[in-house]
Short mmCIF file of N, CA, C and O in Angstrom, two decimals:
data_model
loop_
_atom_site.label_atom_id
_atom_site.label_comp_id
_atom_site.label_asym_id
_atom_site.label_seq_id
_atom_site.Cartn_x
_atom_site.Cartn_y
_atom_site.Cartn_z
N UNK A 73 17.33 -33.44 -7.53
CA UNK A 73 16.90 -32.08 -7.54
C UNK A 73 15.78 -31.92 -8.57
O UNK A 73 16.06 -32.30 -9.71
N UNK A 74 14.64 -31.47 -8.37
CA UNK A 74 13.69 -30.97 -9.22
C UNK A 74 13.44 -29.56 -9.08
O UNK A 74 13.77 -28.86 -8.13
N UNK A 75 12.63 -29.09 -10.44
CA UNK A 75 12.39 -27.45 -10.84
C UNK A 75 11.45 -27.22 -11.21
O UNK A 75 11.22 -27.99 -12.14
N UNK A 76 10.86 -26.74 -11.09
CA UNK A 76 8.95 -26.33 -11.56
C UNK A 76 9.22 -25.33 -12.12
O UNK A 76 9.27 -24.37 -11.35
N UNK A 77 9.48 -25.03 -13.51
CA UNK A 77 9.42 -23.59 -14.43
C UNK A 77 9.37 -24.00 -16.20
O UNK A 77 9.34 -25.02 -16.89
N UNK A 78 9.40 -22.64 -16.39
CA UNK A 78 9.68 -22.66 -17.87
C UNK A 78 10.87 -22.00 -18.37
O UNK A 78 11.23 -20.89 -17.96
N UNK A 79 11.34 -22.50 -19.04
CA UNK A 79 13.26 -21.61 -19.20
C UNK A 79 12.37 -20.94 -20.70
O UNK A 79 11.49 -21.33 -21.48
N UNK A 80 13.25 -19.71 -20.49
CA UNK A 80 13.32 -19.63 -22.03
C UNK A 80 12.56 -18.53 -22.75
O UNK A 80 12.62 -18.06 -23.89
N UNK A 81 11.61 -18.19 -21.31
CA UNK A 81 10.37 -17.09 -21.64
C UNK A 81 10.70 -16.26 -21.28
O UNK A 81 10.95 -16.12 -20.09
N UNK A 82 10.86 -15.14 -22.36
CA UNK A 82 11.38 -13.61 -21.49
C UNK A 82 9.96 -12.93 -21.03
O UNK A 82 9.01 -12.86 -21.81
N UNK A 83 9.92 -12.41 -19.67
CA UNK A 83 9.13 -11.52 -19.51
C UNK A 83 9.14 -10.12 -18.90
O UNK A 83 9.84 -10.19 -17.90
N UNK A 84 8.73 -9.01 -19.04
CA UNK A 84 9.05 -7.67 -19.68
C UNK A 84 8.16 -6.81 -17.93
O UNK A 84 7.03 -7.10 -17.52
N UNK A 85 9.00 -5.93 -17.37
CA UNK A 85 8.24 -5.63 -16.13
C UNK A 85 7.92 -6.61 -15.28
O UNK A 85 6.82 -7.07 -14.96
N UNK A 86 9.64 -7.03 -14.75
CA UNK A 86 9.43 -7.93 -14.17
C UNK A 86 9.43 -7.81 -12.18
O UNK A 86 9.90 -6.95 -11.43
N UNK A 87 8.87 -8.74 -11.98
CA UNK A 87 8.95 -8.56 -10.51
C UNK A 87 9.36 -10.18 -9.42
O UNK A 87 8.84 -11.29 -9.57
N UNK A 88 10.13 -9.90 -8.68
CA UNK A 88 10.47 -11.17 -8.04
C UNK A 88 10.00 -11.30 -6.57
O UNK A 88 10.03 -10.35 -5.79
N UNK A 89 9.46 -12.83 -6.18
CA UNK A 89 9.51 -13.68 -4.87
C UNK A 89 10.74 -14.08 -4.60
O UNK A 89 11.64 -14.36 -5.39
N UNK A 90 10.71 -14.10 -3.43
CA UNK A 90 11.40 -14.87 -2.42
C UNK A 90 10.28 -15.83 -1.11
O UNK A 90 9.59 -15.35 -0.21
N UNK A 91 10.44 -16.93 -1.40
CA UNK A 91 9.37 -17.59 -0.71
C UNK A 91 10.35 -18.58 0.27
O UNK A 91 10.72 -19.63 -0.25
N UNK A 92 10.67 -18.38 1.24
CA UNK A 92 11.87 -19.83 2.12
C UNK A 92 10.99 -19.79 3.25
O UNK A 92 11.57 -19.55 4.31
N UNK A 93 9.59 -20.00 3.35
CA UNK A 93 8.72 -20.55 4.45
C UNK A 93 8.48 -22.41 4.19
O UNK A 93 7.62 -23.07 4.76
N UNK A 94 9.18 -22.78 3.49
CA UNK A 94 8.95 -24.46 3.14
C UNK A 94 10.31 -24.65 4.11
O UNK A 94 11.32 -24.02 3.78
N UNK A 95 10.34 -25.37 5.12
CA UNK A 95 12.04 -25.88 5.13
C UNK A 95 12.54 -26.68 3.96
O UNK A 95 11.78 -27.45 3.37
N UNK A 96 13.84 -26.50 3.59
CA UNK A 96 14.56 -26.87 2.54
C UNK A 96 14.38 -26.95 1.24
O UNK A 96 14.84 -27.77 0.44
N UNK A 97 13.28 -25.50 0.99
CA UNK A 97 12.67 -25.43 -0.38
C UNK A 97 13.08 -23.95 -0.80
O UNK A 97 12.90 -22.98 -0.06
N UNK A 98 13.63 -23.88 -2.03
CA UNK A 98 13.49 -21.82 -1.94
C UNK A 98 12.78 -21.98 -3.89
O UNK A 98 12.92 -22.03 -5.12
N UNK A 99 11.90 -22.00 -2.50
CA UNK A 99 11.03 -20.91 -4.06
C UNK A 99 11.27 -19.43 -4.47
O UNK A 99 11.48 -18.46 -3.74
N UNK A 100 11.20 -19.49 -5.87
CA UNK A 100 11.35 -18.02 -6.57
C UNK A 100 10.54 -18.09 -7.42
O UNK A 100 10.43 -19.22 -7.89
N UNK A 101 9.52 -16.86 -8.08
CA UNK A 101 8.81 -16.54 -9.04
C UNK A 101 9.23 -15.25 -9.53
O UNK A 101 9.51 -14.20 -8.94
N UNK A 102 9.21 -15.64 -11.05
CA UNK A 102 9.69 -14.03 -11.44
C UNK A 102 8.19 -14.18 -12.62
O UNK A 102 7.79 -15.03 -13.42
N UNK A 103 7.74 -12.88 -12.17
CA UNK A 103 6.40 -13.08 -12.75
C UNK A 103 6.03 -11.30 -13.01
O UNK A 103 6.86 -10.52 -12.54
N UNK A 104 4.75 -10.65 -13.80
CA UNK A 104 4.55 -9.34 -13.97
C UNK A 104 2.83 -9.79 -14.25
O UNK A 104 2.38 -10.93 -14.27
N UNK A 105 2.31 -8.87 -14.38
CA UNK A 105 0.33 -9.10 -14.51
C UNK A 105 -0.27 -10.08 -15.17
O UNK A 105 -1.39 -10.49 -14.87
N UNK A 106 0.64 -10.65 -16.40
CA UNK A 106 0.02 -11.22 -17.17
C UNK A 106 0.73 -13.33 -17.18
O UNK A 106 0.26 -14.42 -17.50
N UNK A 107 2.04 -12.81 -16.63
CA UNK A 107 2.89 -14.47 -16.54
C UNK A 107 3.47 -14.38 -15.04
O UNK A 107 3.89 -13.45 -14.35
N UNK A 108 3.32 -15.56 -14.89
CA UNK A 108 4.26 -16.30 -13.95
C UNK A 108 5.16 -17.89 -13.88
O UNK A 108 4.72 -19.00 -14.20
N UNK A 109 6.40 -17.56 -13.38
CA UNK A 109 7.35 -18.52 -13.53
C UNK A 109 8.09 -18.97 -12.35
O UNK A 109 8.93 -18.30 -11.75
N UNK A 110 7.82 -19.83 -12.13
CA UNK A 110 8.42 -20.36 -10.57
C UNK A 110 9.59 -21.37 -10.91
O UNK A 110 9.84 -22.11 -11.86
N UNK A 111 10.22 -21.03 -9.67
CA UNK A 111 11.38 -22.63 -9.31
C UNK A 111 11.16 -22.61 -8.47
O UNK A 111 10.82 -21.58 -7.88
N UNK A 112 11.25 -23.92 -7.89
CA UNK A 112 10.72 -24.45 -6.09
C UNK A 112 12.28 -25.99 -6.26
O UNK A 112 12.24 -27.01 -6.94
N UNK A 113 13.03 -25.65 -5.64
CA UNK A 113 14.43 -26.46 -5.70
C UNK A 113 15.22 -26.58 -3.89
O UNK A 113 15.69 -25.83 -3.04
N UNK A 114 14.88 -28.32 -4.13
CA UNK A 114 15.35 -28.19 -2.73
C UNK A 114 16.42 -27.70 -2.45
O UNK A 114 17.26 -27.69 -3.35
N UNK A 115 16.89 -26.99 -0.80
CA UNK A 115 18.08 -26.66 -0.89
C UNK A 115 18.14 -26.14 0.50
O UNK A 115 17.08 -26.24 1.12
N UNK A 116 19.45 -25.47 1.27
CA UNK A 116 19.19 -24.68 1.95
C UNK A 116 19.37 -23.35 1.85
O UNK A 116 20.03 -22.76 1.00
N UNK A 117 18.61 -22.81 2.94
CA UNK A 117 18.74 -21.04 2.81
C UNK A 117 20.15 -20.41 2.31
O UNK A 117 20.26 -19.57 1.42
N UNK A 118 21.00 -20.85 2.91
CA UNK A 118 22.75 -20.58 2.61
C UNK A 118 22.61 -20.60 0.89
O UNK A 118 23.30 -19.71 0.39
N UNK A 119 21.95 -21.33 0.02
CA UNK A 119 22.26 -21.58 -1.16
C UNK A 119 21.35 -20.56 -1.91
O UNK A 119 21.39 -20.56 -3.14
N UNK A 120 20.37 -19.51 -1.14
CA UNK A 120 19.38 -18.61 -1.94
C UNK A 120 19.97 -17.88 -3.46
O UNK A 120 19.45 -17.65 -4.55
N UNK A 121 21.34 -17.68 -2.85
CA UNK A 121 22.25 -16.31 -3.83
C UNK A 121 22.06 -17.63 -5.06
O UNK A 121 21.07 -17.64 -5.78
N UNK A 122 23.19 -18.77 -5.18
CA UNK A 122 23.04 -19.25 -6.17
C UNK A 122 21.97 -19.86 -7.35
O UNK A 122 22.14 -20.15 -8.54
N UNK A 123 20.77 -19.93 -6.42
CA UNK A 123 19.84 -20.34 -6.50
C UNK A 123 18.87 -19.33 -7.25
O UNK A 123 17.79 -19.67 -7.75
N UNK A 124 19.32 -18.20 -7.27
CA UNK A 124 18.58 -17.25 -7.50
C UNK A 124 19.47 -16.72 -8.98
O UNK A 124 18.83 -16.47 -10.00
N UNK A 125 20.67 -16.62 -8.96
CA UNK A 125 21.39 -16.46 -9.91
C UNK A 125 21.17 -17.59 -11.27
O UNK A 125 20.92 -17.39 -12.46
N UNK A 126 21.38 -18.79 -10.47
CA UNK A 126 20.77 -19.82 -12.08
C UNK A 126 19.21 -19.45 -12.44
O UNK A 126 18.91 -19.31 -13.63
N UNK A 127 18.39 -19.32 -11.60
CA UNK A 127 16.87 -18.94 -12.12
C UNK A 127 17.06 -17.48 -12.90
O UNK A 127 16.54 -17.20 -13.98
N UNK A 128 17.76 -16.77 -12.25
CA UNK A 128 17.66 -15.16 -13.41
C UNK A 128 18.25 -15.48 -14.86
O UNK A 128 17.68 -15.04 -15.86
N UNK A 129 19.64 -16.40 -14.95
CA UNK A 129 20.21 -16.60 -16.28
C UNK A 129 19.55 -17.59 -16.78
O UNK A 129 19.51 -17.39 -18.00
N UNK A 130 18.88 -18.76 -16.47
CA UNK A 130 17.86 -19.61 -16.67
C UNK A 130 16.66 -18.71 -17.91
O UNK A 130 16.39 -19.05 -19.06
N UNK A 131 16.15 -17.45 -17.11
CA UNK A 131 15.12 -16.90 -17.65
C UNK A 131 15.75 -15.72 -18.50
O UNK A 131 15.19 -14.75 -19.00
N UNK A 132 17.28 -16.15 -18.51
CA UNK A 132 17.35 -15.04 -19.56
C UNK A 132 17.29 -13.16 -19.12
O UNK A 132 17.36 -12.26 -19.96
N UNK A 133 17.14 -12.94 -17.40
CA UNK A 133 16.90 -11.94 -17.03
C UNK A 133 17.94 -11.35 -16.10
O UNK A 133 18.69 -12.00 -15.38
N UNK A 134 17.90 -10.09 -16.21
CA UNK A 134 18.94 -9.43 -15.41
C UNK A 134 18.45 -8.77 -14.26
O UNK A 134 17.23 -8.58 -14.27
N UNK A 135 19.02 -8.39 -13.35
CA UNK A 135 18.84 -8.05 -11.94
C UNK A 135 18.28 -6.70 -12.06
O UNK A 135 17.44 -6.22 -11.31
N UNK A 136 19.04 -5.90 -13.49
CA UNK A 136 18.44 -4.22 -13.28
C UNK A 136 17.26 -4.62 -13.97
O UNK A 136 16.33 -3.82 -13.87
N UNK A 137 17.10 -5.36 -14.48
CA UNK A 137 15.13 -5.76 -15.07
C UNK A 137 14.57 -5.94 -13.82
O UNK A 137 13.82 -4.97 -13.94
N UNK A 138 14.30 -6.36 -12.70
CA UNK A 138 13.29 -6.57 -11.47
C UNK A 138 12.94 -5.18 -10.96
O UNK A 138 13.60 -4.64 -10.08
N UNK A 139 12.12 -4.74 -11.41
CA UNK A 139 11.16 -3.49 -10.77
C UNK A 139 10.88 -3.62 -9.06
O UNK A 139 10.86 -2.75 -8.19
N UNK A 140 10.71 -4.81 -9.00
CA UNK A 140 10.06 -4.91 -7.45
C UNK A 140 10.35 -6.13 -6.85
O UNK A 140 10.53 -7.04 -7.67
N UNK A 141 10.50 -6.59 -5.17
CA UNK A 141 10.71 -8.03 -4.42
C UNK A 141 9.48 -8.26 -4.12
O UNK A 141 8.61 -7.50 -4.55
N UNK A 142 9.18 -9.27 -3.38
CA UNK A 142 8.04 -9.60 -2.68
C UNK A 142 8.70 -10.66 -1.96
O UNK A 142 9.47 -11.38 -2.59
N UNK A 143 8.47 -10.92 -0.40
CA UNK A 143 9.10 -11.56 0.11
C UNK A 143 8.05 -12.39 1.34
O UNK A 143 7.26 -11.83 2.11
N UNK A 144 8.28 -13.59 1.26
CA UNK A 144 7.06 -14.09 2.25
C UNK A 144 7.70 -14.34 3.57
O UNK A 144 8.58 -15.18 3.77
N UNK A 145 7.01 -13.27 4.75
CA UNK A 145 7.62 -13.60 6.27
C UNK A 145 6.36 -14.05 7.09
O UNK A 145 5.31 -14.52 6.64
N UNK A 146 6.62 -13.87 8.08
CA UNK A 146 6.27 -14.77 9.12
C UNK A 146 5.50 -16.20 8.97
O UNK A 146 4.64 -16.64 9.74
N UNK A 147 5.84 -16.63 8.19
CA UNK A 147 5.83 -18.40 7.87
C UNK A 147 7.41 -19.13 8.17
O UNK A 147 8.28 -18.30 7.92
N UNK A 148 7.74 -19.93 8.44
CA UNK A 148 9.12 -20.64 8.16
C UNK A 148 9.99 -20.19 9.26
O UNK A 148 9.77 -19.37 10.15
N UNK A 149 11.06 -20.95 9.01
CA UNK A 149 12.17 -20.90 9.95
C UNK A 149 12.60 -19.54 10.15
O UNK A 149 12.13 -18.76 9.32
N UNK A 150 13.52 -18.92 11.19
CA UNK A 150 13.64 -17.71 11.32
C UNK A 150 15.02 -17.53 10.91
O UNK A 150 15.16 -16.31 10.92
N UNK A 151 16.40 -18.20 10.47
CA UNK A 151 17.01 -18.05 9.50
C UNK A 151 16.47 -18.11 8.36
O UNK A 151 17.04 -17.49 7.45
N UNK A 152 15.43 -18.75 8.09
CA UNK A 152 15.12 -18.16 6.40
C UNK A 152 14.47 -17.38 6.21
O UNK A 152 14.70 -17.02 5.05
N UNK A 153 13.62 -16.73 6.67
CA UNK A 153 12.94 -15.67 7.43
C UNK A 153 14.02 -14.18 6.80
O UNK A 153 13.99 -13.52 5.76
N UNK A 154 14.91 -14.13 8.09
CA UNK A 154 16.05 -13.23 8.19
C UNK A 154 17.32 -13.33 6.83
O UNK A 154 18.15 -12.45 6.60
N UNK A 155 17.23 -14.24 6.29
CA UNK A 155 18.27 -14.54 5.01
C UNK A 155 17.37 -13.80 3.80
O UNK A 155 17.85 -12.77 3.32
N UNK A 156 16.32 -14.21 3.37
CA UNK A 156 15.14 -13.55 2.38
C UNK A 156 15.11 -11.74 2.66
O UNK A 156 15.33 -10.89 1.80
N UNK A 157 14.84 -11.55 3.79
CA UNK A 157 14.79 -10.37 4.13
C UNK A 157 16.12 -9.40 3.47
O UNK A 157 16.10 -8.49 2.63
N UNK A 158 16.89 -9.84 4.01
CA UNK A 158 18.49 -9.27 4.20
C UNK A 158 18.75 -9.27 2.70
O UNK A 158 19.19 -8.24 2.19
N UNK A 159 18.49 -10.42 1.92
CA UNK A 159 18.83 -9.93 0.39
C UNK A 159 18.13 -9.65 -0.33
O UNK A 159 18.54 -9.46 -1.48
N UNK A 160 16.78 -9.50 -0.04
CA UNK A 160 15.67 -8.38 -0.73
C UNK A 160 16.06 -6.94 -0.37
O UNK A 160 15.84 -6.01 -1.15
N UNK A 161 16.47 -6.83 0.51
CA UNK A 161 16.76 -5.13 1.36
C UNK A 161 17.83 -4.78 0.48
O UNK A 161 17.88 -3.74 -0.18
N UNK A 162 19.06 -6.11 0.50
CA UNK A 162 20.05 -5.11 0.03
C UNK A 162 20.16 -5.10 -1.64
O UNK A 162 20.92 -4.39 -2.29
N UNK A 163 19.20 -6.06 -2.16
CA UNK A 163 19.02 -5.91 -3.47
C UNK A 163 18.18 -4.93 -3.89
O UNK A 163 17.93 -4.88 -5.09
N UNK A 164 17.64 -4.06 -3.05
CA UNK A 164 16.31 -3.16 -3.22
C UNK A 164 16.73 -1.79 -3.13
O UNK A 164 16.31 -0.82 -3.76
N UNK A 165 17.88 -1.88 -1.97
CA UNK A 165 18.70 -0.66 -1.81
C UNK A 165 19.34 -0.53 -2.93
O UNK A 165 19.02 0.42 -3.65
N UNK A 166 20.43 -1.46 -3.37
CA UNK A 166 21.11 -0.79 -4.74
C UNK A 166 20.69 -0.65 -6.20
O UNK A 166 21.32 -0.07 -7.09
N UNK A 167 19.41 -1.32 -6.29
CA UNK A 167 18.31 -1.29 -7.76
C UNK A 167 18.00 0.22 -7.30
O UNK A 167 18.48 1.19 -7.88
N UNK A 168 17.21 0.30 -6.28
CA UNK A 168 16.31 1.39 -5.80
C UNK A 168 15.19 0.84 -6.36
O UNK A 168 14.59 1.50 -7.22
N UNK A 169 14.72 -0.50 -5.96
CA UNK A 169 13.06 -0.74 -5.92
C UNK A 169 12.29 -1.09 -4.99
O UNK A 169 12.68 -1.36 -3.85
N UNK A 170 11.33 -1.12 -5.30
CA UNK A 170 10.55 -1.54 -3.71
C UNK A 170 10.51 -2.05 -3.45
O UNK A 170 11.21 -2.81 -4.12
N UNK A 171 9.95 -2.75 -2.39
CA UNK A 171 9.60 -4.51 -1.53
C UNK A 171 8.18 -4.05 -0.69
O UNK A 171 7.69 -3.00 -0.28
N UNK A 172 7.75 -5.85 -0.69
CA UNK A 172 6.65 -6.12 -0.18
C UNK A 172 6.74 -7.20 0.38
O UNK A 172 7.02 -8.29 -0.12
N UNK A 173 6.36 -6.79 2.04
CA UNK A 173 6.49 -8.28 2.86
C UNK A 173 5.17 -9.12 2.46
O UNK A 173 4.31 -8.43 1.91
N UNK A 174 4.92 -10.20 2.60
CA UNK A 174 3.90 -10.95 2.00
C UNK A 174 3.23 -11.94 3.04
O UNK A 174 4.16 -12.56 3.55
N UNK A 175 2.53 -12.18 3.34
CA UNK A 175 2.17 -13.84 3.84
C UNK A 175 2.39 -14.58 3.19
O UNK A 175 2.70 -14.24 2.05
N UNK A 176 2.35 -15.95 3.52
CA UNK A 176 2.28 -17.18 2.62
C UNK A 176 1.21 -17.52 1.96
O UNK A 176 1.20 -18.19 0.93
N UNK A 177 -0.07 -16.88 2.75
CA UNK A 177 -1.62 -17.29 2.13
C UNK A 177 -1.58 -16.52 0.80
O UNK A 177 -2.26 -17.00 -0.11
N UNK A 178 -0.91 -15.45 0.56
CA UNK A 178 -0.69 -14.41 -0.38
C UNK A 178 -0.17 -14.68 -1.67
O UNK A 178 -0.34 -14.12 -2.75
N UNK A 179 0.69 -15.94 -1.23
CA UNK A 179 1.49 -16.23 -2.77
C UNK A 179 1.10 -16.83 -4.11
O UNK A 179 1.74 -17.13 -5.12
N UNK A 180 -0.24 -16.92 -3.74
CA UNK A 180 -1.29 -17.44 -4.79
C UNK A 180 -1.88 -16.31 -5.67
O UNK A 180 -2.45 -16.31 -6.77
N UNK A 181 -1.63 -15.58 -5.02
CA UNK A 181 -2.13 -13.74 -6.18
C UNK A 181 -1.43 -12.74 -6.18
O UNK A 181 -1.89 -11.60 -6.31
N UNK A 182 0.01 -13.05 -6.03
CA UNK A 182 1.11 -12.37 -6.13
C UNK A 182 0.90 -11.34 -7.42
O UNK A 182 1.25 -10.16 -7.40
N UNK A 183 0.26 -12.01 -8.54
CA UNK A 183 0.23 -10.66 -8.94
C UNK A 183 -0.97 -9.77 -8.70
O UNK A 183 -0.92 -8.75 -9.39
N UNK A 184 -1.72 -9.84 -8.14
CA UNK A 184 -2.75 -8.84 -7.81
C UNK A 184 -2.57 -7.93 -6.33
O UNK A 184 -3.30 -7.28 -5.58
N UNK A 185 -1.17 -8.31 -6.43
CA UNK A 185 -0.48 -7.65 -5.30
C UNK A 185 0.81 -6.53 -5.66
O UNK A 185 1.55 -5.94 -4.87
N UNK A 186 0.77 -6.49 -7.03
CA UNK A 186 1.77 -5.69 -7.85
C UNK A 186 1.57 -4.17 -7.69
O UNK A 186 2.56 -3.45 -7.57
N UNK A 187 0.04 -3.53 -7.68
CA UNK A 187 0.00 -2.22 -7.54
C UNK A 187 0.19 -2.05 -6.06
O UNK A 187 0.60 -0.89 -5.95
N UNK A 188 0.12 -2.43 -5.20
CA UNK A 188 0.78 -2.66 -3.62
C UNK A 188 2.09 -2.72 -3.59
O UNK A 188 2.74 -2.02 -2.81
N UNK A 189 2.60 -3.47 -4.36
CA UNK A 189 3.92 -3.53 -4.17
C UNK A 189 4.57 -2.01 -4.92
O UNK A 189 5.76 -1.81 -4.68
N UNK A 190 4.18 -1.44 -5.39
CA UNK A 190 4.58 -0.41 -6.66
C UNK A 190 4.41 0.80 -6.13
O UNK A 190 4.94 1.80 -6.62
N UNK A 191 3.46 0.85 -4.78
CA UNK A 191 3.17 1.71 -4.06
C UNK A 191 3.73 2.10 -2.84
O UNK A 191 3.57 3.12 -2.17
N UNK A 192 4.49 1.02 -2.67
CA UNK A 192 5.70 1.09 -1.15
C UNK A 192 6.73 2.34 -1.73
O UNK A 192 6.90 2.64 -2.91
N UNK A 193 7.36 2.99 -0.52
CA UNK A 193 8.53 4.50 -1.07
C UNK A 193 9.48 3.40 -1.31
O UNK A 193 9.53 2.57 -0.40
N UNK A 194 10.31 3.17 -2.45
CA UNK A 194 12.04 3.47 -2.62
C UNK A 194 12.57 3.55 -1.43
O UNK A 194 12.37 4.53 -0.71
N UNK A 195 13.38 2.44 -1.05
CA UNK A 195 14.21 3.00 0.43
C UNK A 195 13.55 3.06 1.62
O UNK A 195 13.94 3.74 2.56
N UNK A 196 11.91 1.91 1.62
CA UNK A 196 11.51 1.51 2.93
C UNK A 196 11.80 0.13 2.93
O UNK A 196 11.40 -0.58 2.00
N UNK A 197 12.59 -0.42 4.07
CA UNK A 197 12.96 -1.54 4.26
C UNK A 197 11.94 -2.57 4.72
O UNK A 197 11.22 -2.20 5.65
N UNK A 198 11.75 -3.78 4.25
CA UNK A 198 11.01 -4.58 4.74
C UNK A 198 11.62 -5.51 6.24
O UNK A 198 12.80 -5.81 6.43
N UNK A 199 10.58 -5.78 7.06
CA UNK A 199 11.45 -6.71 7.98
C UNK A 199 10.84 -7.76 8.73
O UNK A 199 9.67 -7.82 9.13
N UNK A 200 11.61 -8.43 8.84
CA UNK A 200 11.14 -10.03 9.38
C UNK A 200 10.34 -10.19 10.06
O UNK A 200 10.43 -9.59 11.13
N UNK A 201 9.04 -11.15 9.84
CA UNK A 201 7.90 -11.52 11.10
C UNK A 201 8.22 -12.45 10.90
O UNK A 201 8.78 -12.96 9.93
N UNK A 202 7.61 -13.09 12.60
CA UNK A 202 8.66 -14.79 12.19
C UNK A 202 7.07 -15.56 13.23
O UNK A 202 6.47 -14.96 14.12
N UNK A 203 6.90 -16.36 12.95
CA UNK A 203 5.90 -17.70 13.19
C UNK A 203 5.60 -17.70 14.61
O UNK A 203 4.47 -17.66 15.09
N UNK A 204 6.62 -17.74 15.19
CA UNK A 204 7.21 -17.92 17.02
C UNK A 204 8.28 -16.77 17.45
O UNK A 204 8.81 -15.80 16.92
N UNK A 205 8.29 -17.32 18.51
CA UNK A 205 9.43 -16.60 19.14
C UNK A 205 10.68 -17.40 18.63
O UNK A 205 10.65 -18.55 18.18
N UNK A 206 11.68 -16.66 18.80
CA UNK A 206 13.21 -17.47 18.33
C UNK A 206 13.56 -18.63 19.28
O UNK A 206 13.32 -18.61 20.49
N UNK A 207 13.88 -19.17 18.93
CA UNK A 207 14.45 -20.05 19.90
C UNK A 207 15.67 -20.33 19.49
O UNK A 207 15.71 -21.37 18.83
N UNK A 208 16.66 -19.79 19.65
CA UNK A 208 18.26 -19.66 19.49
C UNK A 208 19.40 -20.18 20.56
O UNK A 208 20.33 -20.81 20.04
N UNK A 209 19.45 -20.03 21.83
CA UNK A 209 19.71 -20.47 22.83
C UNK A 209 19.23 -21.65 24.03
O UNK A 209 18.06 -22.03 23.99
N UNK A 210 19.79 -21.98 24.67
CA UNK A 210 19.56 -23.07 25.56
C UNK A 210 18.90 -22.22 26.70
O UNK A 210 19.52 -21.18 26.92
N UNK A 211 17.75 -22.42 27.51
CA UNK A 211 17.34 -21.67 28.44
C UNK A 211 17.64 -21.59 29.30
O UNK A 211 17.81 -22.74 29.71
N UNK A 212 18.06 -20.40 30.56
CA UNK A 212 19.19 -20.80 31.62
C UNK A 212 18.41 -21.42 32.61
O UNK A 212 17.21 -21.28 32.36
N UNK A 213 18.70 -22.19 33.88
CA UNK A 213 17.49 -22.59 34.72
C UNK A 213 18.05 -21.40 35.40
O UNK A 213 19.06 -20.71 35.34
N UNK A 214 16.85 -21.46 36.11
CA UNK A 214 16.86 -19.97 37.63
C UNK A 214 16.37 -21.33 38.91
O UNK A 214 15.70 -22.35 38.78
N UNK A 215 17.11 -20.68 40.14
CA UNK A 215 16.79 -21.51 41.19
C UNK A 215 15.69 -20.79 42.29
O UNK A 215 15.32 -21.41 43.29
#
């Protein structure tokens, strides 16, 4: 397992990614105008919650500190897609902060995407764009 961050740095007005357009990667950045701090840890989508919980106590930060999500869709698988979504929404609903769906080309100036994000209403839900169509089922033949 490897981690791309810095432990240890508190930072003040904070705002979080959710990035699961890598298969078997969940990136997180908890970052505000002036810093940014990533973990990129292989894993699967199923493992986001924990994954996200060691990076917040990692950095020393609490959940009512995140002002805002940012969440990257229509890149990646469409369970990770729909997993990112679902716990930005319902982490957004009970903070009461905003979210911002993102591209992937986007995650390189995440913070110059902060007054955007700051500008979404309280209590608009973000929702999944996905790459393709689903492909979930076996296709029936027709005769």
């Amino acid at each position: 397992m490897f981690r791309i961050s810095i432990f240890g740095f508190k930072i003040f007005n904070m705002y979080l990614l959710f990035d699961l357009s890598q298969k078997d990667i969940l990136h997180l950045a908890l970052f505000n105008e002036a810093t940014i701090i990533h973990t990129r840890v292989p894993g699967r989508n199923r493992e986001l919650l924990a994954v996200l919980d060691d990076f917040l106590k990692n950095q020393k930060a609490t959940k009512q500190e995140i002002k805002g999500i940012m969440v990257v869709v229509g890149t990646g698988g469409f369970t990770n897609t729909r997993i990112a979504c679902v716990v930005a929404n319902t982490w957004a609903y009970a903070q009461k902060i905003p979210l911002l769906a993102i591209m992937a080309d986007q995650v390189e100036n995440i913070q110059q995407l902060i007054p955007l994000l700051l500008s979404q209403p309280v209590g608009q839900y973000i929702s999944a764009t996905y790459s393709g169509v689903p492909n979930i089922t076996i296709p029936k033949k027709t005769s």
